[in-house]
PDB file of C-alpha atoms in Angstrom:
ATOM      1  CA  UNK A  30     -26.929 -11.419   8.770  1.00  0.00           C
ATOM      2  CA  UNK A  31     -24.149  -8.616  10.043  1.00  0.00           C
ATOM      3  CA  UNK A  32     -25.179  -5.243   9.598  1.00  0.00           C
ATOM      4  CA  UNK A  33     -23.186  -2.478   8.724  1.00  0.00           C
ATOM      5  CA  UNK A  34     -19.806  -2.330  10.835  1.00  0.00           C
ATOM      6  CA  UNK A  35     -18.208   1.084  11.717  1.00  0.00           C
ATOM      7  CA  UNK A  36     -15.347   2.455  13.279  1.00  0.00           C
ATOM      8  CA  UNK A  37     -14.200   3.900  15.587  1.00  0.00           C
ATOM      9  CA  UNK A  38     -17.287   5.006  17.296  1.00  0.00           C
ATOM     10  CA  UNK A  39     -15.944   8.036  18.936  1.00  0.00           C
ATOM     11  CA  UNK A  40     -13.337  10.338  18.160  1.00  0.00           C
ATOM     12  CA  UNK A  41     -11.870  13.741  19.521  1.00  0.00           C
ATOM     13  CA  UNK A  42      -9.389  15.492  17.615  1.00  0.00           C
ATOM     14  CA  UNK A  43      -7.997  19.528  17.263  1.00  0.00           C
ATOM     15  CA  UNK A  44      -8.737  21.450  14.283  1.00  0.00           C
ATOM     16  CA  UNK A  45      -6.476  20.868  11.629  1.00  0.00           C
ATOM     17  CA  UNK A  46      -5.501  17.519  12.092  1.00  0.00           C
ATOM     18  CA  UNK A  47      -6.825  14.572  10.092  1.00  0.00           C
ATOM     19  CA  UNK A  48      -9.143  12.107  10.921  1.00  0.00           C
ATOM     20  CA  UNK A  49     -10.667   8.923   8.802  1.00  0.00           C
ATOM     21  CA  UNK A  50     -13.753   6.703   9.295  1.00  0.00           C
ATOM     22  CA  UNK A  51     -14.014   3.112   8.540  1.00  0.00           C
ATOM     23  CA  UNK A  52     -16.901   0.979   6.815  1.00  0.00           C
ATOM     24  CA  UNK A  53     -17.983  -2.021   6.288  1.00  0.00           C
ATOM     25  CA  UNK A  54     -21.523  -2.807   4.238  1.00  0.00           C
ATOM     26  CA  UNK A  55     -23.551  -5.732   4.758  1.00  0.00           C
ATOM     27  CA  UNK A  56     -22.168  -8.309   2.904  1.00  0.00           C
ATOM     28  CA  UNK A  57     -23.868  -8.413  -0.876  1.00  0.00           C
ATOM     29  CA  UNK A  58     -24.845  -4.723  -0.895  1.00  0.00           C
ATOM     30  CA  UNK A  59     -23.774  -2.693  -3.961  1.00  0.00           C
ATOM     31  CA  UNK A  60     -24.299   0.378  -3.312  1.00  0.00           C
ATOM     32  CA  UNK A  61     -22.235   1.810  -0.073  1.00  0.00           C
ATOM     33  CA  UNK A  62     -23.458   5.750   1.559  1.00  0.00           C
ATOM     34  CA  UNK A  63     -21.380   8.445   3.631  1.00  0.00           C
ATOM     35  CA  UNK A  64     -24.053  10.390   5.481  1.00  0.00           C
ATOM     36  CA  UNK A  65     -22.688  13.362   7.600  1.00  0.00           C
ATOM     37  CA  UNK A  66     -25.625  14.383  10.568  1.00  0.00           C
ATOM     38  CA  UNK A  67     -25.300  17.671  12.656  1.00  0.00           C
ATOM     39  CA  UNK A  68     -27.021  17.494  15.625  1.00  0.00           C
ATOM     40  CA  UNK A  69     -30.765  18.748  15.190  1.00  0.00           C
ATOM     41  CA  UNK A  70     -30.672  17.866  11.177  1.00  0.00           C
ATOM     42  CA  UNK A  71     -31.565  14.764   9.307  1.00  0.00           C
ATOM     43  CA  UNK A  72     -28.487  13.180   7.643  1.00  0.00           C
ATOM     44  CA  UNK A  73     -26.515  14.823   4.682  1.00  0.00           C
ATOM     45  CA  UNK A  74     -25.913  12.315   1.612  1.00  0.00           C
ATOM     46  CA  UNK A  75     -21.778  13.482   1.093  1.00  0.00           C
ATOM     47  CA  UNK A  76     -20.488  10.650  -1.405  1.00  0.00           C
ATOM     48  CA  UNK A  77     -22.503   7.330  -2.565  1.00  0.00           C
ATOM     49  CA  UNK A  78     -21.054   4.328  -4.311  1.00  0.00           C
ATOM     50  CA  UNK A  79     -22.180   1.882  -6.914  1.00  0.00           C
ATOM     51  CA  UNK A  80     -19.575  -1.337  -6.356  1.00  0.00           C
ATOM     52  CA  UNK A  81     -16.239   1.009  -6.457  1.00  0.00           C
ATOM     53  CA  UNK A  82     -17.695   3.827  -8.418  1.00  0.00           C
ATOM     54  CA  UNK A  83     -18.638   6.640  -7.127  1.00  0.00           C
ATOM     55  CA  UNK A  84     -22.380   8.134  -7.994  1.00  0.00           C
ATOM     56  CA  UNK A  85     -22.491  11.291  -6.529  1.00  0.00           C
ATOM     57  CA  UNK A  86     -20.427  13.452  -4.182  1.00  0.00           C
ATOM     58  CA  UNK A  87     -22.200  16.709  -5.317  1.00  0.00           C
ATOM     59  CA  UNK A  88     -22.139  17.778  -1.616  1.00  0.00           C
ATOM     60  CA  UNK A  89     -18.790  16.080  -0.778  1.00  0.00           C
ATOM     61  CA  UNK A  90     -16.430  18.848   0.463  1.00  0.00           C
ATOM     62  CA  UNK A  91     -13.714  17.434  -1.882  1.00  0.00           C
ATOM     63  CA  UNK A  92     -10.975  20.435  -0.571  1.00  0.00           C
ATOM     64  CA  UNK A  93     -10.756  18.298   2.959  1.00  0.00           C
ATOM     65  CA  UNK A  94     -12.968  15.512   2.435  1.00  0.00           C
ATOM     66  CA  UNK A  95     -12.167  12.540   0.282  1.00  0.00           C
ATOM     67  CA  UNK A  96     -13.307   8.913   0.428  1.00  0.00           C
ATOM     68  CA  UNK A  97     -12.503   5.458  -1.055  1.00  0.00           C
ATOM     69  CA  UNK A  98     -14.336   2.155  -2.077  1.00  0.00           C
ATOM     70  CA  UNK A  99     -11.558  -0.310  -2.781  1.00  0.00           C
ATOM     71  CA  UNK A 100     -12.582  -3.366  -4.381  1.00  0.00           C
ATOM     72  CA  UNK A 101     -16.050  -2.477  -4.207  1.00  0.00           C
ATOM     73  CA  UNK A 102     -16.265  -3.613  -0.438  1.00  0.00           C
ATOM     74  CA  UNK A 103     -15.028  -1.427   2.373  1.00  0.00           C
ATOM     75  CA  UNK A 104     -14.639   2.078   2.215  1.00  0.00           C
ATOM     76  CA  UNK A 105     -12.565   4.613   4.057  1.00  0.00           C
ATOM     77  CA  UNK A 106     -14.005   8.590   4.875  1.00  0.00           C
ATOM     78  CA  UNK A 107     -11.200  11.042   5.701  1.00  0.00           C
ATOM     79  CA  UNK A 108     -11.325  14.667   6.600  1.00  0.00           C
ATOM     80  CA  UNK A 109      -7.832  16.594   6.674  1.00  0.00           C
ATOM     81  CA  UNK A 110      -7.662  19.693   7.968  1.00  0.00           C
ATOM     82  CA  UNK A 111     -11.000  19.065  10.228  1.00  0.00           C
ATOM     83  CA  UNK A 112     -12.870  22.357  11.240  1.00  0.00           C
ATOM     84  CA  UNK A 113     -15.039  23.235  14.427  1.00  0.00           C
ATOM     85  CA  UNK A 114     -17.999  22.402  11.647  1.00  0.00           C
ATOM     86  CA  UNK A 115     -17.183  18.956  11.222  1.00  0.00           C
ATOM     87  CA  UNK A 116     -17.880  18.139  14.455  1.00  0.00           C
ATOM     88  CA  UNK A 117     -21.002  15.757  13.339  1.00  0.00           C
ATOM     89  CA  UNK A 118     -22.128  11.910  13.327  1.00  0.00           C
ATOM     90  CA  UNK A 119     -20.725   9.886   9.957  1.00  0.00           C
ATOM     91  CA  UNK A 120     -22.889   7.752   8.954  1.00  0.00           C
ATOM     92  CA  UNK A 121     -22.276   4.404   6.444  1.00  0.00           C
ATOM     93  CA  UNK A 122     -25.283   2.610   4.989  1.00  0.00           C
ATOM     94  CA  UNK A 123     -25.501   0.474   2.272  1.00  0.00           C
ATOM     95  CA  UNK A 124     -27.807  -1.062   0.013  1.00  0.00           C
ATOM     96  CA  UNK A 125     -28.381  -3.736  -2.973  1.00  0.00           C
ATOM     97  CA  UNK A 126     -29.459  -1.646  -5.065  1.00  0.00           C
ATOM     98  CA  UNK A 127     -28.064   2.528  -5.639  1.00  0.00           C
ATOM     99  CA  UNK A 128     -30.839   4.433  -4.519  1.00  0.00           C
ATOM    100  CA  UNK A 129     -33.990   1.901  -4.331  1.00  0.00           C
ATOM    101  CA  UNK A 130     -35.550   0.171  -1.203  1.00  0.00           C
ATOM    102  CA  UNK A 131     -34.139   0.314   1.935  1.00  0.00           C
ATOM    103  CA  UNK A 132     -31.008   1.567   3.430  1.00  0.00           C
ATOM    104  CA  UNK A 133     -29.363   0.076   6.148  1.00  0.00           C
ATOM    105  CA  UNK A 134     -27.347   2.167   8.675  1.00  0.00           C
ATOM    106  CA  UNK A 135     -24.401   1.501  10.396  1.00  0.00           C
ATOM    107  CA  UNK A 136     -23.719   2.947  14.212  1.00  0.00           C
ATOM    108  CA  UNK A 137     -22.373   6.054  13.294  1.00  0.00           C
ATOM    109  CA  UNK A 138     -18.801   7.690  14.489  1.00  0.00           C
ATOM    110  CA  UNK A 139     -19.574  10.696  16.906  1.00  0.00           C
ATOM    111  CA  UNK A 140     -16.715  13.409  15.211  1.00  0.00           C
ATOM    112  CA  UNK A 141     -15.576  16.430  18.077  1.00  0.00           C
ATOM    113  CA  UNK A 142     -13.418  18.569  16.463  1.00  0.00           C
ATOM    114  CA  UNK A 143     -11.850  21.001  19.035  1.00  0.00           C
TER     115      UNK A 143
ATOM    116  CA  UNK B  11     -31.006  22.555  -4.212  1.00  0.00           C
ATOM    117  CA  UNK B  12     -33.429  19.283  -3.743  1.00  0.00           C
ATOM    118  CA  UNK B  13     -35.621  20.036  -0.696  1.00  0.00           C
ATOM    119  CA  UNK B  14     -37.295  17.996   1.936  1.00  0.00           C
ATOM    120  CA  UNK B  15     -39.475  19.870   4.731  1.00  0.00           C
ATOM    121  CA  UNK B  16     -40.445  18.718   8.127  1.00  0.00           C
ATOM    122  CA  UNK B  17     -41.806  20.301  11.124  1.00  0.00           C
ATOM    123  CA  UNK B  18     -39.058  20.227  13.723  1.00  0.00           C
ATOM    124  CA  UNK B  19     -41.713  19.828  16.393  1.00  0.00           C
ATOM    125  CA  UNK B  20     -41.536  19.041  19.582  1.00  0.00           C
ATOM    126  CA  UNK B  21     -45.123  17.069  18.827  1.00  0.00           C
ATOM    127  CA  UNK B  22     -46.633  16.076  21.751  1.00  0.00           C
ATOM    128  CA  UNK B  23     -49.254  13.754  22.035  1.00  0.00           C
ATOM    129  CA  UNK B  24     -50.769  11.721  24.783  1.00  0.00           C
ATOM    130  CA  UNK B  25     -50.332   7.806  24.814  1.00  0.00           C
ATOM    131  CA  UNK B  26     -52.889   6.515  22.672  1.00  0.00           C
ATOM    132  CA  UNK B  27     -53.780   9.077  20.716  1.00  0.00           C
ATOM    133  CA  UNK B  28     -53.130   9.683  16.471  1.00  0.00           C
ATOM    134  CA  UNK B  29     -49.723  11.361  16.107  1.00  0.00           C
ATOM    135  CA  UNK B  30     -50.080  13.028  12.379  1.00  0.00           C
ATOM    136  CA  UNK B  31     -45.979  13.949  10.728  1.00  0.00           C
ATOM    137  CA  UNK B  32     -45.834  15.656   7.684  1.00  0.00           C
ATOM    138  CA  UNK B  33     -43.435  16.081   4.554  1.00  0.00           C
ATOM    139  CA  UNK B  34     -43.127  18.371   1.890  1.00  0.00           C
ATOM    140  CA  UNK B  35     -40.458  18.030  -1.269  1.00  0.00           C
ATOM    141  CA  UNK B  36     -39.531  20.440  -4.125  1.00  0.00           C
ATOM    142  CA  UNK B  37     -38.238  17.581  -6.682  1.00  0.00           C
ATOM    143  CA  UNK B  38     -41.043  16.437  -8.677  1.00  0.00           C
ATOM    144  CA  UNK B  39     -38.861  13.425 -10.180  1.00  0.00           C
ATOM    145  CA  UNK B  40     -39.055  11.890  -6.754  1.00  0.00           C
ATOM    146  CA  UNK B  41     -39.849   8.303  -6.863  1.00  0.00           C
ATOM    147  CA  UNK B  42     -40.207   6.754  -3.402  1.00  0.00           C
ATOM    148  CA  UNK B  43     -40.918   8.116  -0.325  1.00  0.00           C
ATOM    149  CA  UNK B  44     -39.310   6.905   2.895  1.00  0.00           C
ATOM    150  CA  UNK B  45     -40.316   7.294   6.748  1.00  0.00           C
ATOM    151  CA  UNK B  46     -37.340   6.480   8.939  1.00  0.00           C
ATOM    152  CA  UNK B  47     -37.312   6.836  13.194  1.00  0.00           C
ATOM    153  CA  UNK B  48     -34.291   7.374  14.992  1.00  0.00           C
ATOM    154  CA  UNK B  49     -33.624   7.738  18.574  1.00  0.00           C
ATOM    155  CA  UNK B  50     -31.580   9.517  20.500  1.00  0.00           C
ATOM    156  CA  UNK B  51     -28.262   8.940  20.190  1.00  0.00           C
ATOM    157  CA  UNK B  52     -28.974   5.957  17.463  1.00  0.00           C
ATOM    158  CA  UNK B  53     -29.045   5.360  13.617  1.00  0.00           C
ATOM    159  CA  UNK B  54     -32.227   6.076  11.526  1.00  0.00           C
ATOM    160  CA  UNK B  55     -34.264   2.582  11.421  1.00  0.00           C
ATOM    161  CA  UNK B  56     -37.050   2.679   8.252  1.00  0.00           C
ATOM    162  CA  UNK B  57     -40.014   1.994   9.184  1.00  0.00           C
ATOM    163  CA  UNK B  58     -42.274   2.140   5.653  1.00  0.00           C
ATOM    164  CA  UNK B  59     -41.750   3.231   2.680  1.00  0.00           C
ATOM    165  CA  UNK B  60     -44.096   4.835  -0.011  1.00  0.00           C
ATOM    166  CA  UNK B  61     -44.249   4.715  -4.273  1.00  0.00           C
ATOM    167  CA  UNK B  62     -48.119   5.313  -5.370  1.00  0.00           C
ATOM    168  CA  UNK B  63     -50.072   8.058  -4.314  1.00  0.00           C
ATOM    169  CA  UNK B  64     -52.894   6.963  -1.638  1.00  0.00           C
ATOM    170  CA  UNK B  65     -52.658   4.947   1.675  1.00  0.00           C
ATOM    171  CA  UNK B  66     -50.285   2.392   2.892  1.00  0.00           C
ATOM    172  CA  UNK B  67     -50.730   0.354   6.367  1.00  0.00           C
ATOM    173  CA  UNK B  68     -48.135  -1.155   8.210  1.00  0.00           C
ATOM    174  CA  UNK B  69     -49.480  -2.344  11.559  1.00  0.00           C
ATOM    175  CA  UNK B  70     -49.666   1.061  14.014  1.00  0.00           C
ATOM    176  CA  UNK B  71     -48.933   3.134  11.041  1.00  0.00           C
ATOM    177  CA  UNK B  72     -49.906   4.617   7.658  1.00  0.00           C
ATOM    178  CA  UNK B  73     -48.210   6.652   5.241  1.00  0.00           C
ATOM    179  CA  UNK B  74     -49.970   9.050   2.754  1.00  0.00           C
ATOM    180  CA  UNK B  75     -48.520  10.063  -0.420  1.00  0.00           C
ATOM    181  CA  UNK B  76     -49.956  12.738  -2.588  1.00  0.00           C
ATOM    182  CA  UNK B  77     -47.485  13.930  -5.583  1.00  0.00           C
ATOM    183  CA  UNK B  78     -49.883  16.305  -6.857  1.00  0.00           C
ATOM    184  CA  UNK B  79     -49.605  18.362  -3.558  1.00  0.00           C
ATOM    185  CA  UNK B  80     -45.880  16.995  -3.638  1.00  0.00           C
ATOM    186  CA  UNK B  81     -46.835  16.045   0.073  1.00  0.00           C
ATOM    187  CA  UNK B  82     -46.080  12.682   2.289  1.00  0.00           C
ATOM    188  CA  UNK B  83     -47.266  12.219   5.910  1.00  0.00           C
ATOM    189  CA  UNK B  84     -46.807   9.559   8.474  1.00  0.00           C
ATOM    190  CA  UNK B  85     -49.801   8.715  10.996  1.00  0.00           C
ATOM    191  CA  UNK B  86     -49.600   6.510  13.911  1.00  0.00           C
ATOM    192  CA  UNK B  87     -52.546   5.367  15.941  1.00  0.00           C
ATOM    193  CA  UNK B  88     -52.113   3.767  19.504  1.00  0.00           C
ATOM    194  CA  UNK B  89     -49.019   5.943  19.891  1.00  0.00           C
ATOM    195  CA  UNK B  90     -46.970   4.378  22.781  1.00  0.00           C
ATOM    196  CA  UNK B  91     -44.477   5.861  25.119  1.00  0.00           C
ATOM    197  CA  UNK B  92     -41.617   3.791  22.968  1.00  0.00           C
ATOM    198  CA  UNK B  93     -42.815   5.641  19.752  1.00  0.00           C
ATOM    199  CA  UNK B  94     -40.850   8.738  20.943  1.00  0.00           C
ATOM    200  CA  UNK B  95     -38.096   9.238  18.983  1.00  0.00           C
ATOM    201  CA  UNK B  96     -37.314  12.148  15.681  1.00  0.00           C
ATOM    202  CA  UNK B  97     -39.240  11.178  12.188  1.00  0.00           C
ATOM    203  CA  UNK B  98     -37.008  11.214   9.125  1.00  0.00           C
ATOM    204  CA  UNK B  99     -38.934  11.590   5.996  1.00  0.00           C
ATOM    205  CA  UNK B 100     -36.777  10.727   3.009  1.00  0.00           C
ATOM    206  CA  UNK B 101     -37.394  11.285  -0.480  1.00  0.00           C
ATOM    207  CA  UNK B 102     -35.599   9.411  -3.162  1.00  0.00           C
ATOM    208  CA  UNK B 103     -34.912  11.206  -6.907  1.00  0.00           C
ATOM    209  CA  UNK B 104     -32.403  10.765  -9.489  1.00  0.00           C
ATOM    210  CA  UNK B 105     -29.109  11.803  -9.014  1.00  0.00           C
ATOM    211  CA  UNK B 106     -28.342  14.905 -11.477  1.00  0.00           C
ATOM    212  CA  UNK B 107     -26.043  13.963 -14.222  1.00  0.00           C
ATOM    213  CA  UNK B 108     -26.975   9.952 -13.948  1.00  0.00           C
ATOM    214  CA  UNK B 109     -28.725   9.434 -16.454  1.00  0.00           C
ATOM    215  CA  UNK B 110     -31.801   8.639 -15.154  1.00  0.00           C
ATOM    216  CA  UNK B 111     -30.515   5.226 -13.668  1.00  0.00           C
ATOM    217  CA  UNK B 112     -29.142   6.300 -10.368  1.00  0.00           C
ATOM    218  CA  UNK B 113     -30.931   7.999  -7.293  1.00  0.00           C
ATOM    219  CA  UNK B 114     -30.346   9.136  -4.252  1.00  0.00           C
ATOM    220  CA  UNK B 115     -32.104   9.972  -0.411  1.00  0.00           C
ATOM    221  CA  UNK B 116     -32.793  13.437   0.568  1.00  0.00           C
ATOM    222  CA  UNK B 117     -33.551  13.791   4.154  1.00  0.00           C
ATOM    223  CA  UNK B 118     -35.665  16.382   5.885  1.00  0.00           C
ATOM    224  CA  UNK B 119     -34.396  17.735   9.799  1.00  0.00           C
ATOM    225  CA  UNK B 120     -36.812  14.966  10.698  1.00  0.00           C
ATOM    226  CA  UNK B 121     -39.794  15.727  14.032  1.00  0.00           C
ATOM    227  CA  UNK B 122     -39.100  15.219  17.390  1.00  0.00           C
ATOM    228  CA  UNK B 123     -42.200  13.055  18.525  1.00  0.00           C
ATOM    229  CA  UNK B 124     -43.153  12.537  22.342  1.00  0.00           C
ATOM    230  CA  UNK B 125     -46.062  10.547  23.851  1.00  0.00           C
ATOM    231  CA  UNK B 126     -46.520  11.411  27.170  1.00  0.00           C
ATOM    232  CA  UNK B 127     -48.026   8.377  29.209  1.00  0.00           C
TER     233      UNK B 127
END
């Protein structure tokens, strides 16, 4: 079984410009997770998904960040303007069911904003 | 503002000893009760998970729920070299505004764990 597939794994960009994150979930698994880790912190839920509908994005900075689950399969995490702050690791995990049982992560993209 | 607390550590311990991680959490509603291990420069892996209060075994490791306390902990005997890694503890509760039929993780900073050989 594939596991969760991310891209790219590494990116460097300037403050202000835009940047966007790729996933894709293990195949069958419902529920899809943007995690955003600062180094020396445990990962930050920012948006989850239930098939195409979002769940909660309480702590989604929704003034630069915004994401998308088309078709209930992939999903796409963009930040635009970055800041210094968003220099982080994005993680994508996903799971059958929202919430319950395990999560499986993806890789991780390694963010320097500078 | 859902909370999850860890020691950050460094926790040392020598190889073959106990290592003992604990895990406090604010949100009573919590449900389940994850352990997860990442190392350095990787993604978090789980390693057990938790729902009744008591003991649960896994091999090398046991995790200890008490929801009166509102309290989780993580021990692993044998500890080996290749246990060294940070220890997420995760705690699950319903997402506010779901009605009760969605949740979510909460993560603490997670402890950095080294066995010295």
């Amino acid at each position: 079984e594939a596991g969760v597939a991310q891209s790219p794994r590494y990116k460097i960009i300037e403050k202000r410009q835009s940047v966007a994150f790729w996933c894709n979930p293990i195949s069958g698994h419902a529920t899809l997770y943007w995690y955003q880790q600062i180094l020396g912190q445990g990962p930050k839920l920012l948006i989850q998904f239930q098939n195409n509908g979002v769940v909660d994005d309480s702590q989604l900075p929704k003034d630069r960040f915004s994401a998308e689950r088309l078709k209930g399969v992939d999903s796409t995490l963009k930040i635009q303007p970055a800041k210094l702050e968003d220099s982080a690791v994005y993680l994508c995990a996903s799971s059958l069911v929202a919430g319950v049982g395990e999560q499986y992560f993806g890789p991780g993209t390694r963010l320097t904003v500078t | 503002q859902k909370e999850v607390e860890q020691n950050s550590g460094p926790l040392s311990v020598p190889e073959g000893a106990i290592a003992s991680l604990n895990c406090t959490y604010s949100d009573r509603g919590s449900q389940s009760f994850f352990w997860y291990r990442q190392y350095s420069g990787k993604s978090p892996e789980l390693i057990m998970f938790i729902y009744s209060n008591g003991d649960k075994e896994d091999g090398r490791f046991t995790a200890q729920l008490n929801k009166a306390s509102q309290y989780v902990s993580l021990l692993i005997r044998d500890s080996q070299p290749s246990d060294s890694a940070t220890y997420l503890c995760a705690v699950n509760g319903p997402v506010a505004g779901g009605g009760g039929s969605n949740y979510k993780l909460t993560f603490g900073k997670g402890t950095l764990l080294t066995v010295n050989p």
